[in-house]
Structure formats: C-alpha cells, structure tokens
Coordinates of C-alpha atoms in Angstrom, one line a residue:
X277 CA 212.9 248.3 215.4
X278 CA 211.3 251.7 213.4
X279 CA 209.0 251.2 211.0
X280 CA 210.2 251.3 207.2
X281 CA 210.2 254.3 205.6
X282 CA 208.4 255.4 202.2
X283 CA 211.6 254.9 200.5
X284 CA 211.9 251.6 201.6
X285 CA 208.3 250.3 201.3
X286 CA 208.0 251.5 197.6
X287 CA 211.1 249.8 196.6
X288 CA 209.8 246.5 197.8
X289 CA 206.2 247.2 196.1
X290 CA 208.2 247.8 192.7
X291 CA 210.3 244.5 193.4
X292 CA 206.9 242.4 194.1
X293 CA 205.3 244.2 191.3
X294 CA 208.4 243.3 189.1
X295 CA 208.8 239.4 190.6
X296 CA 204.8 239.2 189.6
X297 CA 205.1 239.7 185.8
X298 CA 208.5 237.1 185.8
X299 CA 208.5 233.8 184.1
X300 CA 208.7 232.4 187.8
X301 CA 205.7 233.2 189.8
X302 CA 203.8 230.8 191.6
X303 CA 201.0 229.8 194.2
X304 CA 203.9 230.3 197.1
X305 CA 205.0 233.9 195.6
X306 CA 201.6 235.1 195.4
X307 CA 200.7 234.3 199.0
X308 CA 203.9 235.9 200.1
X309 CA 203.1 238.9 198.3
X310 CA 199.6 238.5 199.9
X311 CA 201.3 238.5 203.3
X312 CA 203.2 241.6 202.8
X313 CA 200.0 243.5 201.4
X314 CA 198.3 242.5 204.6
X315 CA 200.7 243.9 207.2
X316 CA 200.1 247.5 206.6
X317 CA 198.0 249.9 204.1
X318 CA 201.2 251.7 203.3
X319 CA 202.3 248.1 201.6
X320 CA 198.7 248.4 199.9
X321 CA 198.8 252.0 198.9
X322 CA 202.7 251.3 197.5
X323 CA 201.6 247.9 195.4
X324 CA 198.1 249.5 194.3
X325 CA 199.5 252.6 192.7
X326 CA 203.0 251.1 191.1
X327 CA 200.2 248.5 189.7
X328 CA 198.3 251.5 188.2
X329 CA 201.6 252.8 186.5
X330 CA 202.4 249.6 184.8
X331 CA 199.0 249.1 183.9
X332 CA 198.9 252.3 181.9
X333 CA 202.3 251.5 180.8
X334 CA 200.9 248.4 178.8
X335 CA 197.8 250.3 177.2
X336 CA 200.2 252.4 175.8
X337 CA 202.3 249.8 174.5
X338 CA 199.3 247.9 173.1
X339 CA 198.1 250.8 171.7
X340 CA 201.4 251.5 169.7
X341 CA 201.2 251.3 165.8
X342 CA 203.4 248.5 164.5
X343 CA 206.3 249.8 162.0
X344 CA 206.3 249.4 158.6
X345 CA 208.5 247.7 156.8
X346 CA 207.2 243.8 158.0
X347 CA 210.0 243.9 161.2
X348 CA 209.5 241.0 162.7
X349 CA 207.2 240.5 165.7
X350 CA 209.1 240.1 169.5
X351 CA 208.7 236.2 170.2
X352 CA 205.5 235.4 172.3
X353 CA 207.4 234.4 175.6
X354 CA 209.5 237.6 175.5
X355 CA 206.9 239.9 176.0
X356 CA 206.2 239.5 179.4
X357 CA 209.9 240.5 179.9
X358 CA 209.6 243.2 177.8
X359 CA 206.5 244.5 179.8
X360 CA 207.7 244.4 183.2
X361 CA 211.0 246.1 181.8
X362 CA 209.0 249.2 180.5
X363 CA 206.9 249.3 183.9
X364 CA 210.3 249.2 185.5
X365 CA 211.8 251.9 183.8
X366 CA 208.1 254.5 184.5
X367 CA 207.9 253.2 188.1
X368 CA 211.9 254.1 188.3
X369 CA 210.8 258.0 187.2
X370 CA 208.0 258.0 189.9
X371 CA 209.7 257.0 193.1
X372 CA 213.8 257.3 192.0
X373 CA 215.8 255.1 190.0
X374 CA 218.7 255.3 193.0
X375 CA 215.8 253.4 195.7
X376 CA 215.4 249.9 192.8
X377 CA 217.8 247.5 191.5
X378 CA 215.7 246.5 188.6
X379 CA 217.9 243.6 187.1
X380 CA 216.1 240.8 185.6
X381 CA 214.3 239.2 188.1
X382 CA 215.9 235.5 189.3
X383 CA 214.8 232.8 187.0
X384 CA 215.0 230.3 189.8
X385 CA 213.7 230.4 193.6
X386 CA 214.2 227.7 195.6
X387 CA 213.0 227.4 199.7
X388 CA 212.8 225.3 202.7
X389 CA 210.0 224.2 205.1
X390 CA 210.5 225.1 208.7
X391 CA 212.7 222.0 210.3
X392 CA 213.9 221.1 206.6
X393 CA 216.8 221.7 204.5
X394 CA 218.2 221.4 200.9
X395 CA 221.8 222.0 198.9
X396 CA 222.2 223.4 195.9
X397 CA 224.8 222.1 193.8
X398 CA 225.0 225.7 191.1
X399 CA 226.3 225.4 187.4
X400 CA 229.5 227.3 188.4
X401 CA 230.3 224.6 191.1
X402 CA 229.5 226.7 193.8
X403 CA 227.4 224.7 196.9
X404 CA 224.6 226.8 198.6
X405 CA 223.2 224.9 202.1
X406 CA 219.7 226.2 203.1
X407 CA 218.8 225.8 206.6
X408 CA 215.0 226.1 207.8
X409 CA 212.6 228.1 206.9
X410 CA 214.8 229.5 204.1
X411 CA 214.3 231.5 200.8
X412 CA 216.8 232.1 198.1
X413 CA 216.8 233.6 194.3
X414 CA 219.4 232.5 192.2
X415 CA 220.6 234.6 189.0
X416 CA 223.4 232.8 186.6
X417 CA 224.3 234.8 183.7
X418 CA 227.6 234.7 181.3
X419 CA 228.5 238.4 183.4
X420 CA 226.6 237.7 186.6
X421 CA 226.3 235.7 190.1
X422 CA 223.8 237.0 192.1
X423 CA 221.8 235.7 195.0
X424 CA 219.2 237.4 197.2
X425 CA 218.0 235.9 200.3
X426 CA 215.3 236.8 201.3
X427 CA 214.6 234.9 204.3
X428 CA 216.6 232.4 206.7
X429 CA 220.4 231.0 206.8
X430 CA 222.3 229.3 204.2
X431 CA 226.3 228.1 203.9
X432 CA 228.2 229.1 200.8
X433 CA 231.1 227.6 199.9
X434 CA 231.9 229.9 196.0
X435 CA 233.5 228.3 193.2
X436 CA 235.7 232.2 192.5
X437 CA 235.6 233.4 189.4
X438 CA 237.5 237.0 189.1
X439 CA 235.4 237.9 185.8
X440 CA 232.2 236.9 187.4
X441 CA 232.0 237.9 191.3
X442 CA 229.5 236.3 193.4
X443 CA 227.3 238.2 195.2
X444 CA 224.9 237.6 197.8
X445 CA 221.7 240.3 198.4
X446 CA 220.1 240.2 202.2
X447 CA 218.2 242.6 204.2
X448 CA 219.4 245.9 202.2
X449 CA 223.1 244.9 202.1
X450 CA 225.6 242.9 199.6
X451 CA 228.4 240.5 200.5
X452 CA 231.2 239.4 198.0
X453 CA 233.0 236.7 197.8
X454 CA 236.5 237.0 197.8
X455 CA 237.2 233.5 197.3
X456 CA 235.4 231.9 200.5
X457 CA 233.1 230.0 202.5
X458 CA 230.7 232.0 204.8
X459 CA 227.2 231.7 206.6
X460 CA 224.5 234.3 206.4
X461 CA 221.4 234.0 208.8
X462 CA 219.4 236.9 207.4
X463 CA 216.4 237.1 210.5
X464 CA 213.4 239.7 210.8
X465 CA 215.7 242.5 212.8
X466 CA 219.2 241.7 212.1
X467 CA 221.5 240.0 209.7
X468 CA 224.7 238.0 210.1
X469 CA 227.4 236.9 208.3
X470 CA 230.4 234.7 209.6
X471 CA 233.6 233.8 207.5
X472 CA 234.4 230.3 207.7
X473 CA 237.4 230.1 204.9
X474 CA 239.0 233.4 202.7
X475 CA 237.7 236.4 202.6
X476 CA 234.5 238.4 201.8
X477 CA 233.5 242.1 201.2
X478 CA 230.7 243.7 203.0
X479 CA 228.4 247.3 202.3
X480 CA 225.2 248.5 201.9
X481 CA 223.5 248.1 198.4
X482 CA 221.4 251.5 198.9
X483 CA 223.8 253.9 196.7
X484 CA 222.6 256.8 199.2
X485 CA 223.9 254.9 202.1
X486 CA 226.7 256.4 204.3
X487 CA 228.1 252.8 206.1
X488 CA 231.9 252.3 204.6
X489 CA 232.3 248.8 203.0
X490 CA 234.0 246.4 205.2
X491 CA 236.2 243.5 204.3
X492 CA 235.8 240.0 206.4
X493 CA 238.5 237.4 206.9
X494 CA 238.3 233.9 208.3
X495 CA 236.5 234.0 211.8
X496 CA 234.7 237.7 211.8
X497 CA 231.5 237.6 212.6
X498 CA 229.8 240.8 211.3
X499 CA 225.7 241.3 212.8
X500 CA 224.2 244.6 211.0
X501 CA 220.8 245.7 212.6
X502 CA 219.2 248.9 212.1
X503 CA 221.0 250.9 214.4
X504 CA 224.4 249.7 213.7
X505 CA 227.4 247.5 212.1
X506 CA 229.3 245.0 214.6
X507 CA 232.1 242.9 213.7
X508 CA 234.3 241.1 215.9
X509 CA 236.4 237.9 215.7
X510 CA 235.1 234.2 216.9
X511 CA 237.5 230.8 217.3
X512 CA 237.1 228.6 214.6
X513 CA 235.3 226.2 217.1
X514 CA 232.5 228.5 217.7
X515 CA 231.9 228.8 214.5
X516 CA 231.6 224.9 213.6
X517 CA 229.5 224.7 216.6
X518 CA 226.8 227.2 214.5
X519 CA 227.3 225.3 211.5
X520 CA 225.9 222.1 213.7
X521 CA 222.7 222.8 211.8
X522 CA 224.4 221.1 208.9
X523 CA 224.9 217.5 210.0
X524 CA 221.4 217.9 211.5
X525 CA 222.7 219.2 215.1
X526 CA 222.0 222.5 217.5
X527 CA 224.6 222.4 219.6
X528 CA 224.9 224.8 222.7
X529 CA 228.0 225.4 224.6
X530 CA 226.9 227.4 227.9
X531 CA 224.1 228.8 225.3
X532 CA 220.7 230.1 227.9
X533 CA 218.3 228.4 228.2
X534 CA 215.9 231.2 226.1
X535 CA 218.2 231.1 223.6
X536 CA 218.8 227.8 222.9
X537 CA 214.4 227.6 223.0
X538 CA 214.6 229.5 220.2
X539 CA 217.0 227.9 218.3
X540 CA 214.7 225.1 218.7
X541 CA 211.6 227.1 217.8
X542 CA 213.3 227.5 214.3
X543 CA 213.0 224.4 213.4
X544 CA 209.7 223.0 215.0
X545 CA 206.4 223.8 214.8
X546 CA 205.8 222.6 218.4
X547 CA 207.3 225.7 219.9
X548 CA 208.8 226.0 223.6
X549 CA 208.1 228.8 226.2
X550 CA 210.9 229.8 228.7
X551 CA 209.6 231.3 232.0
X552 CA 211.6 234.6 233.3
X553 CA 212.9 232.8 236.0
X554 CA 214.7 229.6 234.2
X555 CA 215.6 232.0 230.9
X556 CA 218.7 232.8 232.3
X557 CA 220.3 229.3 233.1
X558 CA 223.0 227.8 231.3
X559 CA 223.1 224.7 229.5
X560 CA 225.5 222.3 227.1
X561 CA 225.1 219.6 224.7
X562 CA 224.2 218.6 221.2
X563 CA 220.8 217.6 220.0
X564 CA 218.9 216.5 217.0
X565 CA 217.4 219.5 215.8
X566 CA 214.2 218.2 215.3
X567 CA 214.3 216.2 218.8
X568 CA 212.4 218.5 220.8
X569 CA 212.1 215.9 223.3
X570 CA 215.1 215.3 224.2
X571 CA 215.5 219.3 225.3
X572 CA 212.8 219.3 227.5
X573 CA 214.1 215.5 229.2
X574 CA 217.4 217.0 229.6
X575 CA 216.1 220.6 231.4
X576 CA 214.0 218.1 233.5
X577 CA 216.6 215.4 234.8
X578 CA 219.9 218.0 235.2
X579 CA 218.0 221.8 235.7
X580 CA 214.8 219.9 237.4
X581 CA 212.4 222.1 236.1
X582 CA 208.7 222.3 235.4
X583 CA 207.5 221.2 232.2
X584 CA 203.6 221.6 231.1
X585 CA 203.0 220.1 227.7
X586 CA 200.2 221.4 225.3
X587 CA 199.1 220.8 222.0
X588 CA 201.2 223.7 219.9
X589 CA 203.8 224.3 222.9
X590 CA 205.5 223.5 225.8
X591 CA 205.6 225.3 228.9
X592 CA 209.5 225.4 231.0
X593 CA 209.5 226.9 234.0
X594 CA 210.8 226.8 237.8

C-alpha cells in the first residue's frame, strides 16, 4: 500500500482540526488524533500549520470592532461553531476547497471495543449494527443523512426517504442507499461493501476522482483498495454466513486456516499465530466469536496440530 499523499494528509489534518473545535470532542478523540500525529511528521507538519491558520483566524475575529447599532451578540455556545467555520473556510484557500468536505462536523460518535458490539436504533428508523472495534459519526439534519465510518464493519438496514438520501462516508468513497440493507467492513487497506436487500450506489467522494459511480444490487460484493474497484456477485448464503458476526457467530465454510485466525484476531485481544505450513489448510464450522478456545481445540482434535499457548497469543503450527 503507497503512502498518502500531501493531498490526502492535509485533508485529514483539516478534518481533525475541524472535529477538535466541535461540540463533541472527548478524551477518546483526542488520543486518536494523538495517534495519527504520531505515525508520521508529515501528519505533524499538516495539523501544526492548519492550527496556525485558525489560530490567526480567531485573533482576527477577536480583534474585530463590534457594529453599531446594539445588534445583538451571537449566543455563547454558537461561537465555537462559528470559529471552526471561519478556520474552515482560510484552511479551504490554503490547501483547495475541492480536497475538504467541511459540513458540520457529526454531533454524535458512537464506537465499539474490540470483541464488542452495539445497534443503533436512528430517529428516521433506520438500524445501524456495529461490529468490533468499530467507529461511526452520525449526522441527522431536516435535509441530511450522513454517516462516516471511520473504522470497522457495521449492517445497515435504511428507513428510505427520497427527500433525504442516506449516505454512508468510508475510506475516501460514498455509498447510497437506494432503499436497502448492506454491510460495510471499512479495514486499514481495503473497504467492502455487500448488498444484502435493494439496491445501493457506489463512487468516490474526491470530486477530482476519475473511478465511474457504480450501482449495487442484492448479492454484489464490491472490495475497493488502492489499486483498484472489484465487484462480483455472491449466493445469498455466503453472505448470511458473513453476517454470522451478528448473532455472535464467525462461521467458516472451507475458510483457511490464516484467515479464519484473523477473523478471530478481530475480536480478541488474545491473538492467534498461523505457521506457514498449517496457513493453508481448510476448515468448517461455527464458533462463538469470542470462544477462542474452542478454535484452537478443534485445529487440535480434527487437523492434529501443534498448539503452544502464551500469555498475549497462541502459537498453531505443524
């Protein structure tokens, strides 16, 4: 996977820098954002002088001459809106208003722990499933349904509404909902989406962006890397058997036995290590996802393999 360009590293400094001045920040946002400053001095460099911008942006403001006349004052609580707006609108002059989406910011985040979950029952009806390790922001506005999700797989099943599409943001791309249901597992270096009922649309939300939009029915399966678009057609059985997750199952149907380690590995903190030589068997069944156990007694008693146990991770090998 290349490294992210200047382009794309400055649009997520404005979006952090944006998300830091909202009504919604908290202890887990700013360790996130400490995270991200951390994995690269580009990251730094981005934050540090989009945070310099804004910074002057408010002096200015505070140093503005009220009008005469007695107009009334903005309201206390709106000013921080009003503030990050104006840095928005410098910052989109510096680095391109085409690279930023700067709508509001989301008024309301919610998240899972690794091996945990949670269901969000929306104001419009709609249902939102989060699997592990998952982050969503929700926006609901009289004109607008938008979700972004930043990390991690969730299920929606939309309630449509023609004057108010819903739209979910992942990984630099935007699905629609054409009245559906539909799975999105949005991982480090590639995202999915798989159409359990109707239909959705597909594209890129960079406006500079040459992919064509795509429109999903009922079993495609579309994975988008960096490096290219896929989309091909899966029975309805596969698909319930990667939607086990949501009655508490991981089930594997000739699934390797790398892979199905780290399906596991999503959802515990004990994490299990496949040697080269047993990666490549097959194995089937259904398991509790947070039975780790019960994996490594099964590739024991039917595959007969080695198992060395430690205290962060378990060794499977031949």
């Amino acid at each position: 996977m290349s490294e992210p360009g200047a382009k794309e590293i400055n649009s997520d400094a404005a979006t952090w820098l944006v998300r830091a001045h909202s009504e919604g920040w908290c202890e887990e946002d700013r360790k996130a954002l400490d995270d991200w400053l951390a994995q690269s001095a580009a990251h730094r460099a981005a934050y540090w002088r989009l945070k310099a911008v804004y910074a002057e942006t408010s002096r200015l403001q505070a140093l503005r001459k009220p009008q005469r006349g007695g107009g009334e004052k903005p309201r206390k609580s709106a000013i921080p809106f009003l503030a990050a707006t104006a840095a928005a609108l410098v910052i989109a002059g510096v680095i391109g208003a085409a690279t930023i989406d700067f709508a509001p910011p989301p008024s309301e985040t919610y998240s899972t722990q690794i091996g945990g979950s949670k269901t969000l029952a929306l104001r419009d009806g709609t249902r939102i499933e989060l699997n592990t390790a998952t982050s969503v922001r929700v926006l609901l506005t009289a004109k607008q349904r938008t979700v972004w999700l930043d990390k991690g797989e969730a299920f929606f099943k939309v309630a449509h509404d023609e004057a108010r599409p819903f739209v979910v943001m992942a990984a630099g791309h935007r699905v629609t909902d054409i009245g559906t249901e539909f799975l999105i597992r949005h991982d480090p270096a590639r995202l999915e989406v798989a159409v359990v009922e109707g239909k959705v649309g597909f594209d890129s939300s960079d406006p500079a962006s040459r992919a064509q939009p795509l429109q999903l029915a009922a079993g495609d399966v579309l994975v988008a890397t960096p490096h290219a678009i896929t989309v091909r057609a899966r029975p309805r059985e596969d698909l319930a058997n990667e939607l086990g997750w949501r009655r508490g199952m991981l089930i594997f149907h000739h699934t390797t036995l790398a892979d199905a380690a780290a399906e596991f590995n999503r959802y515990n903190s004990h994490q299990l290590v496949v040697g080269d030589e047993a990666a490549s068997l097959t194995i089937n069944g259904a398991f509790p996802k947070n039975d780790v156990m019960a994996f490594i007694r099964l590739t024991q008693a039917v595959l007969g393999l080695h198992v060395e146990d430690g205290r962060q991770r378990t060794v499977i090998s031949r």
